[in-house]
Short mmCIF file of C-alpha atoms in Angstrom, two decimals:
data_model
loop_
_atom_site.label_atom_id
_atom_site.label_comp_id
_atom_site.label_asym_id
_atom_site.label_seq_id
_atom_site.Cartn_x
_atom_site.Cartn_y
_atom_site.Cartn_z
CA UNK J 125 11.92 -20.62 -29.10
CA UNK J 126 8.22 -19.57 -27.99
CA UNK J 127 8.85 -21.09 -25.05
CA UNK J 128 11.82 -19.05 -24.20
CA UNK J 129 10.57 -16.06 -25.11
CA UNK J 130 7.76 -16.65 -22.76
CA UNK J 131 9.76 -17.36 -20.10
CA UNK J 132 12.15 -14.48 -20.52
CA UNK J 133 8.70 -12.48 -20.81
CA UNK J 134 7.08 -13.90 -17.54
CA UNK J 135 10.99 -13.33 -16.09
CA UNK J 136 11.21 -9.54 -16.81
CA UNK J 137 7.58 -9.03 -15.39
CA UNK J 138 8.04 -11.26 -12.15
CA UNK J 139 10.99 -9.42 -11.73
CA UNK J 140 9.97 -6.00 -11.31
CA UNK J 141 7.45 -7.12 -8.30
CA UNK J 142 10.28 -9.06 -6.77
CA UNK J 143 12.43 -5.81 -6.74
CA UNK J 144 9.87 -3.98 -4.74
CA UNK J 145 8.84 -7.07 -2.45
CA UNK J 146 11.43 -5.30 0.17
CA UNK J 147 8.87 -2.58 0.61
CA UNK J 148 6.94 -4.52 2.91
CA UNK J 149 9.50 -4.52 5.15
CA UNK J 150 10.41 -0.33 4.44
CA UNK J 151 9.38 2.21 6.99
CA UNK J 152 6.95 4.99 6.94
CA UNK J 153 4.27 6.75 9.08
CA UNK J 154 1.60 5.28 10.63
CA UNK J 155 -1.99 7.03 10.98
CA UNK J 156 -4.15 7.79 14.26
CA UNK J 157 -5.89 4.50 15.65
CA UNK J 158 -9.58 3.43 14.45
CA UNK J 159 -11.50 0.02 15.70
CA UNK J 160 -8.42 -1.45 16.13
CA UNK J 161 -4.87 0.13 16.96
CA UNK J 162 -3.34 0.44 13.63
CA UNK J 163 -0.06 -0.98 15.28
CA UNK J 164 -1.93 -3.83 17.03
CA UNK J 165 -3.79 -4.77 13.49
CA UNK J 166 -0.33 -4.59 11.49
CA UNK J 167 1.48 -6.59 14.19
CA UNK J 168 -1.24 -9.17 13.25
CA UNK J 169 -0.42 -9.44 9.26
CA UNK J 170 3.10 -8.18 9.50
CA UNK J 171 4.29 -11.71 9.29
CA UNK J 172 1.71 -12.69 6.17
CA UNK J 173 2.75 -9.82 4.32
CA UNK J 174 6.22 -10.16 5.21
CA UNK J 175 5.87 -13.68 3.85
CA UNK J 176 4.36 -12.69 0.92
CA UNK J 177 6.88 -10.89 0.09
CA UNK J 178 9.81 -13.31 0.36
CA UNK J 179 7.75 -16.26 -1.44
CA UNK J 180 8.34 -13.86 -4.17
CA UNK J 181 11.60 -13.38 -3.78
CA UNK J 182 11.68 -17.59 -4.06
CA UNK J 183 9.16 -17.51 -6.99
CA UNK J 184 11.24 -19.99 -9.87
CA UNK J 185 10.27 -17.86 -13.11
CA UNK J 186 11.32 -20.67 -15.45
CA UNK J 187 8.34 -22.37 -13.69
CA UNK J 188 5.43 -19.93 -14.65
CA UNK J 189 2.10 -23.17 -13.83
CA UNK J 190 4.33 -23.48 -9.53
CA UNK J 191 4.93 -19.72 -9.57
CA UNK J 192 1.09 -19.38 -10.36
CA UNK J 193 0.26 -22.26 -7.24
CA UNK J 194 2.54 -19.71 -4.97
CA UNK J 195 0.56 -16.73 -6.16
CA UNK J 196 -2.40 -18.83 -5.26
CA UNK J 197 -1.11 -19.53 -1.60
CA UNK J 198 -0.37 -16.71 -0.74
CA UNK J 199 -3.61 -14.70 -1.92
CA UNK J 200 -5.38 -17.45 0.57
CA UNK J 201 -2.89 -16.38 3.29
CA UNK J 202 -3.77 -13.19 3.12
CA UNK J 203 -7.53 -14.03 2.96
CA UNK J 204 -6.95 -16.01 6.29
CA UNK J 205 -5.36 -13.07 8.02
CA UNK J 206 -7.64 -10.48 7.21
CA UNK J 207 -9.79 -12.21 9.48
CA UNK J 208 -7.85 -10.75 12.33
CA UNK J 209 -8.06 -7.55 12.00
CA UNK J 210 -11.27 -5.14 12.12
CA UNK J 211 -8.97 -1.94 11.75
CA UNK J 212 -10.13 -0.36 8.59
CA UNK J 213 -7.09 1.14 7.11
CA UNK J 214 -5.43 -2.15 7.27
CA UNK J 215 -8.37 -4.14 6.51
CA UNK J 216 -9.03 -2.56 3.55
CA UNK J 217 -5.02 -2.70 2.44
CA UNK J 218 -5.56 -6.84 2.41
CA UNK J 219 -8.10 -7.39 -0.12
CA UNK J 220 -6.57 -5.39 -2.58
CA UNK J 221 -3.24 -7.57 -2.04
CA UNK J 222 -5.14 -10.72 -2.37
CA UNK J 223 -6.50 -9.79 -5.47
CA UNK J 224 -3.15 -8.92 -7.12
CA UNK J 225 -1.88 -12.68 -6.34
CA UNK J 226 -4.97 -14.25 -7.15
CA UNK J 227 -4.91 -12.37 -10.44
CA UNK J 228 -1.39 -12.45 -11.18
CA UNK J 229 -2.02 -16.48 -10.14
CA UNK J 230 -4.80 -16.48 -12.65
CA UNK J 231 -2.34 -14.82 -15.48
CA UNK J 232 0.70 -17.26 -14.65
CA UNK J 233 -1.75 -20.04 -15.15
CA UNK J 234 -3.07 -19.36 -18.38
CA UNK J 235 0.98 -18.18 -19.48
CA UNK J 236 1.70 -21.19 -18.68
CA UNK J 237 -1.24 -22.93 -20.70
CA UNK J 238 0.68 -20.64 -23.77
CA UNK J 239 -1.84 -17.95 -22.91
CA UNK J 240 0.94 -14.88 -23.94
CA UNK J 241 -2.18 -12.39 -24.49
CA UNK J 242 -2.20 -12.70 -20.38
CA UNK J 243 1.25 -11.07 -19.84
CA UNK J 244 -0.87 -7.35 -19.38
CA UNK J 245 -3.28 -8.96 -16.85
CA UNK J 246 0.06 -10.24 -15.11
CA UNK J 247 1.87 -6.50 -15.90
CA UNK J 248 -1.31 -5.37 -14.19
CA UNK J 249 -1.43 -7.70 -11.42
CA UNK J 250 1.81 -7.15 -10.41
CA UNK J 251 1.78 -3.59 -10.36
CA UNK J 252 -0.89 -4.20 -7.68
CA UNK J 253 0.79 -6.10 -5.59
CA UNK J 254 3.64 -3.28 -5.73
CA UNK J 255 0.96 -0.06 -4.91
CA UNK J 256 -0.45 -2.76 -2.13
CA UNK J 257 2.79 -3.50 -0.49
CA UNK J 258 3.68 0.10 -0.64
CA UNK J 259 0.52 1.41 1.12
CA UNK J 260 1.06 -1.23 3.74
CA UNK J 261 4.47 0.00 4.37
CA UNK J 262 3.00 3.45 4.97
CA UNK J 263 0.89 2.30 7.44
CA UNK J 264 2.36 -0.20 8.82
CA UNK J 265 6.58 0.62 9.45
CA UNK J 266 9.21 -1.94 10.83
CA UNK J 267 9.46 -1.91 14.45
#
């Protein structure tokens, strides 16, 4: 029964970062150019974010200790790509997406240990990963 519950818990958080995971791919308006042309520097992450954001479509919820080795991935994806890009607007979007998967990572982990006092730090951590996809959206639209 705890184990359900947990489940169904780690389900109904998951699930309201997978519903805004299409943001990365929304429009919006992109600011004036810095270092690097803001278009030139999203053009370089577009396709780690845009990953990002369908391994979470993919995440398998019933499977909180993989979903938390996917979180895991992809914060180091996003650590590897904010390598390429000196633009400051968009480097300083990455971090703060990283640290919502490693955190939310960290969270699924210790659910998945039977760590349910971890479900705000997850809460939390995928909230983050919402405001973070949404700010890159804003900078960085579709072509």
């Amino acid at each position: 029964m705890l184990r359900r519950t947990r489940r169904g818990l780690i389900a109904l958080t998951l699930a309201g970062t997978l519903a805004l995971a299409g943001c990365a791919a929304g429009t919006g308006t992109a600011p004036t150019a810095s270092a690097q042309d803001v278009g030139a520097a999203c053009a370089a992450v577009r396709e780690n974010v845009a990953d990002a954001a369908e391994r979470l479509t993919q995440l398998d919820v019933t499977d909180p200790q993989a979903s938390a080795r996917v979180m895991g991935d992809v914060a180091a994806s996003l650590s590897d790509a904010a390598g390429e890009i000196d633009n400051p607007e968009i480097a300083g979007l990455l971090p703060e997406l990283q640290t919502g998967f490693t955190h939310a990572a960290d969270a699924l982990g210790a659910i998945a240990s039977g760590d349910l006092t971890q479900l705000a730090a997850l809460q939390s951590a995928t909230a983050g990963i919402q405001e973070s996809f949404a700010a890159f959206t804003k900078l960085c639209p579709s072509p």
